[in-house]
PDB file of C-alpha atoms in Angstrom:
ATOM      1  CA  MET P   1      54.653-195.186-216.682  1.00 63.00           C
ATOM      2  CA  LYS P   2      57.861-193.207-216.052  1.00 64.00           C
ATOM      3  CA  THR P   3      55.826-190.233-214.868  1.00 74.00           C
ATOM      4  CA  LEU P   4      53.897-192.401-212.422  1.00 66.00           C
ATOM      5  CA  LEU P   5      57.139-193.867-211.072  1.00 63.00           C
ATOM      6  CA  LEU P   6      58.655-190.366-210.663  1.00 65.00           C
ATOM      7  CA  ILE P   7      55.548-189.146-208.804  1.00 73.00           C
ATOM      8  CA  LEU P   8      55.630-192.203-206.524  1.00 61.00           C
ATOM      9  CA  ILE P   9      59.316-191.718-205.674  1.00 69.00           C
ATOM     10  CA  THR P  10      58.790-187.995-205.002  1.00 65.00           C
ATOM     11  CA  TRP P  11      55.763-188.693-202.809  1.00 60.00           C
ATOM     12  CA  MET P  12      57.733-191.246-200.762  1.00 62.00           C
ATOM     13  CA  ALA P  13      60.692-188.847-200.287  1.00 60.00           C
ATOM     14  CA  LEU P  14      58.628-185.926-198.931  1.00 58.00           C
ATOM     15  CA  PRO P  15      58.363-187.198-195.320  1.00 61.00           C
ATOM     16  CA  ALA P  16      62.148-187.597-195.150  1.00 55.00           C
ATOM     17  CA  PHE P  17      62.671-183.937-196.133  1.00 56.00           C
ATOM     18  CA  SER P  18      60.102-182.640-193.640  1.00 56.00           C
ATOM     19  CA  GLN P  19      61.560-184.775-190.860  1.00 59.00           C
ATOM     20  CA  THR P  20      65.010-183.394-191.586  1.00 81.00           C
ATOM     21  CA  ARG P  21      63.630-179.845-191.318  1.00 81.00           C
ATOM     22  CA  LYS P  22      61.937-180.701-188.020  1.00 84.00           C
ATOM     23  CA  GLU P  23      65.170-182.189-186.726  1.00 84.00           C
ATOM     24  CA  LYS P  24      67.082-179.032-187.714  1.00 84.00           C
ATOM     25  CA  GLU P  25      64.506-176.846-185.950  1.00 86.00           C
ATOM     26  CA  ALA P  26      64.699-179.002-182.826  1.00 86.00           C
ATOM     27  CA  ALA P  27      68.516-178.836-182.850  1.00 86.00           C
ATOM     28  CA  LYS P  28      68.392-175.053-183.224  1.00 86.00           C
ATOM     29  CA  GLU P  29      65.937-174.757-180.322  1.00 88.00           C
ATOM     30  CA  GLU P  30      68.244-176.913-178.196  1.00 89.00           C
ATOM     31  CA  ASN P  31      71.269-174.729-179.055  1.00 89.00           C
ATOM     32  CA  VAL P  32      69.304-171.584-178.155  1.00 89.00           C
ATOM     33  CA  ARG P  33      68.244-173.137-174.847  1.00 89.00           C
ATOM     34  CA  LYS P  34      71.805-174.183-173.973  1.00 91.00           C
ATOM     35  CA  ALA P  35      73.228-170.738-174.779  1.00 89.00           C
ATOM     36  CA  LEU P  36      70.593-169.047-172.610  1.00 89.00           C
ATOM     37  CA  GLU P  37      71.175-171.465-169.734  1.00 90.00           C
ATOM     38  CA  ALA P  38      74.921-170.822-169.865  1.00 90.00           C
ATOM     39  CA  ASP P  39      74.386-167.023-169.984  1.00 89.00           C
ATOM     40  CA  ARG P  40      76.848-166.877-172.904  1.00 92.00           C
ATOM     41  CA  TYR P  41      75.318-165.648-176.147  1.00 93.00           C
ATOM     42  CA  THR P  42      75.473-163.005-178.852  1.00 94.00           C
ATOM     43  CA  ILE P  43      72.504-161.400-180.551  1.00 94.00           C
ATOM     44  CA  ASP P  44      73.282-160.110-184.046  1.00 95.00           C
ATOM     45  CA  ILE P  45      71.179-156.982-184.570  1.00 95.00           C
ATOM     46  CA  ASN P  46      69.768-156.360-188.050  1.00 94.00           C
ATOM     47  CA  TYR P  47      66.912-153.863-187.539  1.00 95.00           C
ATOM     48  CA  MET P  48      66.606-150.624-185.533  1.00 95.00           C
ATOM     49  CA  ILE P  49      63.340-148.996-184.365  1.00 94.00           C
ATOM     50  CA  PRO P  50      63.871-145.505-182.863  1.00 92.00           C
ATOM     51  CA  SER P  51      61.230-144.038-180.524  1.00 88.00           C
ATOM     52  CA  LYS P  52      60.356-141.478-183.169  1.00 87.00           C
ATOM     53  CA  GLY P  53      60.748-141.969-186.871  1.00 84.00           C
ATOM     54  CA  PRO P  54      60.708-145.034-189.069  1.00 90.00           C
ATOM     55  CA  GLY P  55      62.502-148.277-188.367  1.00 90.00           C
ATOM     56  CA  ARG P  56      65.332-149.229-190.674  1.00 92.00           C
ATOM     57  CA  PRO P  57      67.394-152.267-191.566  1.00 93.00           C
ATOM     58  CA  LEU P  58      71.038-152.192-190.529  1.00 91.00           C
ATOM     59  CA  THR P  59      73.779-153.043-192.990  1.00 89.00           C
ATOM     60  CA  THR P  60      76.698-152.976-190.541  1.00 89.00           C
ATOM     61  CA  ASP P  61      77.346-155.811-188.077  1.00 92.00           C
ATOM     62  CA  TYR P  62      75.910-154.725-184.716  1.00 94.00           C
ATOM     63  CA  SER P  63      75.472-156.979-181.708  1.00 94.00           C
ATOM     64  CA  VAL P  64      74.832-157.404-178.000  1.00 95.00           C
ATOM     65  CA  THR P  65      76.869-160.052-176.195  1.00 94.00           C
ATOM     66  CA  VAL P  66      76.312-161.461-172.722  1.00 94.00           C
ATOM     67  CA  ARG P  67      79.281-163.232-171.170  1.00 91.00           C
ATOM     68  CA  ASN P  68      78.296-164.447-167.690  1.00 83.00           C
ATOM     69  CA  ASP P  69      78.688-161.205-165.690  1.00 90.00           C
ATOM     70  CA  SER P  70      79.396-158.707-168.513  1.00 93.00           C
ATOM     71  CA  LEU P  71      77.482-157.120-171.359  1.00 94.00           C
ATOM     72  CA  ILE P  72      79.162-155.934-174.542  1.00 94.00           C
ATOM     73  CA  SER P  73      76.978-153.511-176.455  1.00 94.00           C
ATOM     74  CA  TYR P  74      77.835-152.439-179.996  1.00 94.00           C
ATOM     75  CA  LEU P  75      74.658-150.732-181.217  1.00 93.00           C
ATOM     76  CA  PRO P  76      73.742-147.661-183.251  1.00 91.00           C
ATOM     77  CA  TYR P  77      71.665-144.925-181.672  1.00 89.00           C
ATOM     78  CA  ALA P  78      69.090-142.599-183.213  1.00 87.00           C
ATOM     79  CA  GLY P  79      67.013-140.413-180.945  1.00 85.00           C
ATOM     80  CA  ARG P  80      67.025-137.518-178.573  1.00 86.00           C
ATOM     81  CA  ALA P  81      69.676-137.204-175.897  1.00 82.00           C
ATOM     82  CA  TYR P  82      68.810-135.222-172.772  1.00 83.00           C
ATOM     83  CA  SER P  83      72.239-134.891-171.217  1.00 79.00           C
ATOM     84  CA  ILE P  84      75.385-136.328-172.796  1.00 75.00           C
ATOM     85  CA  PRO P  85      79.109-135.601-172.734  1.00 77.00           C
ATOM     86  CA  TYR P  86      80.568-133.143-175.201  1.00 78.00           C
ATOM     87  CA  GLY P  87      81.103-134.840-178.567  1.00 73.00           C
ATOM     88  CA  GLY P  88      78.210-137.288-178.191  1.00 72.00           C
ATOM     89  CA  GLY P  89      79.682-139.771-175.746  1.00 76.00           C
ATOM     90  CA  LYS P  90      79.677-143.543-176.111  1.00 80.00           C
ATOM     91  CA  ALA P  91      75.943-143.904-176.783  1.00 82.00           C
ATOM     92  CA  LEU P  92      75.338-147.703-176.865  1.00 90.00           C
ATOM     93  CA  ASN P  93      78.949-148.790-177.479  1.00 91.00           C
ATOM     94  CA  PHE P  94      80.534-150.147-174.314  1.00 91.00           C
ATOM     95  CA  SER P  95      81.520-153.197-172.304  1.00 93.00           C
ATOM     96  CA  VAL P  96      80.554-153.180-168.616  1.00 94.00           C
ATOM     97  CA  PRO P  97      79.767-155.541-165.725  1.00 94.00           C
ATOM     98  CA  ILE P  98      76.102-156.415-165.277  1.00 93.00           C
ATOM     99  CA  GLU P  99      74.533-155.047-162.077  1.00 92.00           C
ATOM    100  CA  ASN P 100      71.289-157.038-162.192  1.00 94.00           C
ATOM    101  CA  TYR P 101      70.304-159.976-164.443  1.00 93.00           C
ATOM    102  CA  GLU P 102      66.823-161.529-164.427  1.00 94.00           C
ATOM    103  CA  LYS P 103      65.701-164.336-166.703  1.00 93.00           C
ATOM    104  CA  LYS P 104      62.138-165.655-167.072  1.00 93.00           C
ATOM    105  CA  THR P 105      60.803-168.358-169.384  1.00 89.00           C
ATOM    106  CA  LYS P 106      57.344-167.611-170.755  1.00 87.00           C
ATOM    107  CA  LYS P 107      54.561-170.004-171.785  1.00 82.00           C
ATOM    108  CA  LYS P 108      55.401-170.250-175.496  1.00 84.00           C
ATOM    109  CA  GLY P 109      59.050-171.034-174.855  1.00 83.00           C
ATOM    110  CA  GLU P 110      60.321-167.490-175.198  1.00 91.00           C
ATOM    111  CA  THR P 111      62.840-166.219-172.676  1.00 93.00           C
ATOM    112  CA  GLU P 112      62.637-162.687-171.307  1.00 95.00           C
ATOM    113  CA  ILE P 113      65.873-161.239-169.931  1.00 95.00           C
ATOM    114  CA  THR P 114      66.212-157.927-168.094  1.00 95.00           C
ATOM    115  CA  VAL P 115      69.690-156.523-167.574  1.00 94.00           C
ATOM    116  CA  SER P 116      70.527-153.421-165.520  1.00 94.00           C
ATOM    117  CA  LEU P 117      73.911-151.783-165.964  1.00 93.00           C
ATOM    118  CA  ARG P 118      75.719-148.484-165.933  1.00 91.00           C
ATOM    119  CA  ASN P 119      78.820-146.974-167.437  1.00 89.00           C
ATOM    120  CA  ASP P 120      80.558-143.674-166.708  1.00 86.00           C
ATOM    121  CA  GLU P 121      77.965-141.616-168.606  1.00 85.00           C
ATOM    122  CA  ASP P 122      74.546-143.298-168.181  1.00 88.00           C
ATOM    123  CA  SER P 123      72.444-146.094-166.658  1.00 91.00           C
ATOM    124  CA  TYR P 124      70.619-148.591-168.883  1.00 93.00           C
ATOM    125  CA  ILE P 125      67.991-151.289-168.789  1.00 95.00           C
ATOM    126  CA  TYR P 126      68.184-153.844-171.595  1.00 96.00           C
ATOM    127  CA  ARG P 127      65.039-155.964-172.057  1.00 96.00           C
ATOM    128  CA  LEU P 128      65.740-158.866-174.360  1.00 96.00           C
ATOM    129  CA  THR P 129      63.183-161.405-175.583  1.00 95.00           C
ATOM    130  CA  VAL P 130      64.645-164.495-177.222  1.00 94.00           C
ATOM    131  CA  TYR P 131      62.290-166.869-179.013  1.00 93.00           C
ATOM    132  CA  LYS P 132      62.797-170.631-179.378  1.00 91.00           C
ATOM    133  CA  ASN P 133      63.953-170.268-182.987  1.00 91.00           C
ATOM    134  CA  GLY P 134      66.721-167.807-182.030  1.00 91.00           C
ATOM    135  CA  ASN P 135      64.976-164.626-183.145  1.00 94.00           C
ATOM    136  CA  ALA P 136      65.241-161.805-180.636  1.00 95.00           C
ATOM    137  CA  SER P 137      63.878-158.369-179.841  1.00 96.00           C
ATOM    138  CA  LEU P 138      65.712-155.844-177.694  1.00 95.00           C
ATOM    139  CA  TYR P 139      64.394-152.757-175.920  1.00 96.00           C
ATOM    140  CA  VAL P 140      67.021-150.372-174.517  1.00 95.00           C
ATOM    141  CA  GLN P 141      66.021-147.763-171.922  1.00 95.00           C
ATOM    142  CA  PRO P 142      68.850-145.306-171.164  1.00 92.00           C
ATOM    143  CA  THR P 143      68.394-142.684-168.445  1.00 90.00           C
ATOM    144  CA  GLN P 144      69.844-139.757-170.425  1.00 89.00           C
ATOM    145  CA  ARG P 145      68.455-140.634-173.884  1.00 89.00           C
ATOM    146  CA  GLN P 146      65.209-141.730-175.533  1.00 92.00           C
ATOM    147  CA  SER P 147      64.528-145.452-175.578  1.00 93.00           C
ATOM    148  CA  ILE P 148      65.189-147.479-178.730  1.00 94.00           C
ATOM    149  CA  SER P 149      64.324-150.985-179.922  1.00 96.00           C
ATOM    150  CA  PHE P 150      66.135-153.499-182.078  1.00 96.00           C
ATOM    151  CA  SER P 151      65.534-156.926-183.555  1.00 96.00           C
ATOM    152  CA  GLY P 152      67.910-159.636-184.613  1.00 94.00           C
ATOM    153  CA  GLU P 153      68.890-163.259-184.236  1.00 94.00           C
ATOM    154  CA  MET P 154      71.043-165.271-181.873  1.00 93.00           C
ATOM    155  CA  ASP P 155      74.449-166.176-183.284  1.00 90.00           C
ATOM    156  CA  LEU P 156      74.648-169.935-182.752  1.00 82.00           C
ATOM    157  CA  LYS P 157      77.932-170.469-184.607  1.00 79.00           C
ATOM    158  CA  GLU P 158      79.960-169.022-181.761  1.00 61.00           C
ATOM    159  CA  ASN P 159      78.411-171.075-178.910  1.00 51.00           C
TER     160      ASN P 159
END
């Protein structure tokens, strides 16, 4: 009898747990949408995929931050450089004004963002895809280096 009562209570509690999870997912999607609309967000990068060679997880805190008209890039780089300053230059570590910013929402709720910018040693195109759940993929195309890709997740604590 006790077993039957325990099973009945557990069975009745299951919808409450799944609804809570759905509510959390909906709240996360709303926070992602608001951050993208405000053009103020940070993507924490946790995986790097060079053009040649294997991808690898990152153990250090790397990120890309968009703040209205500026982009702050703190990313590792692995790949071939065609023309760089003596000593290696800045690679993908800089903070500069954005020259061109385009944002498109796709059918499945993902947002595709293309950012053009330049610093004193190179020009870059950052193509960022942010999914409804906050996951993101980033493709960086420098002019003087091989392209590189990253993946990560939007930092929703800061927004």
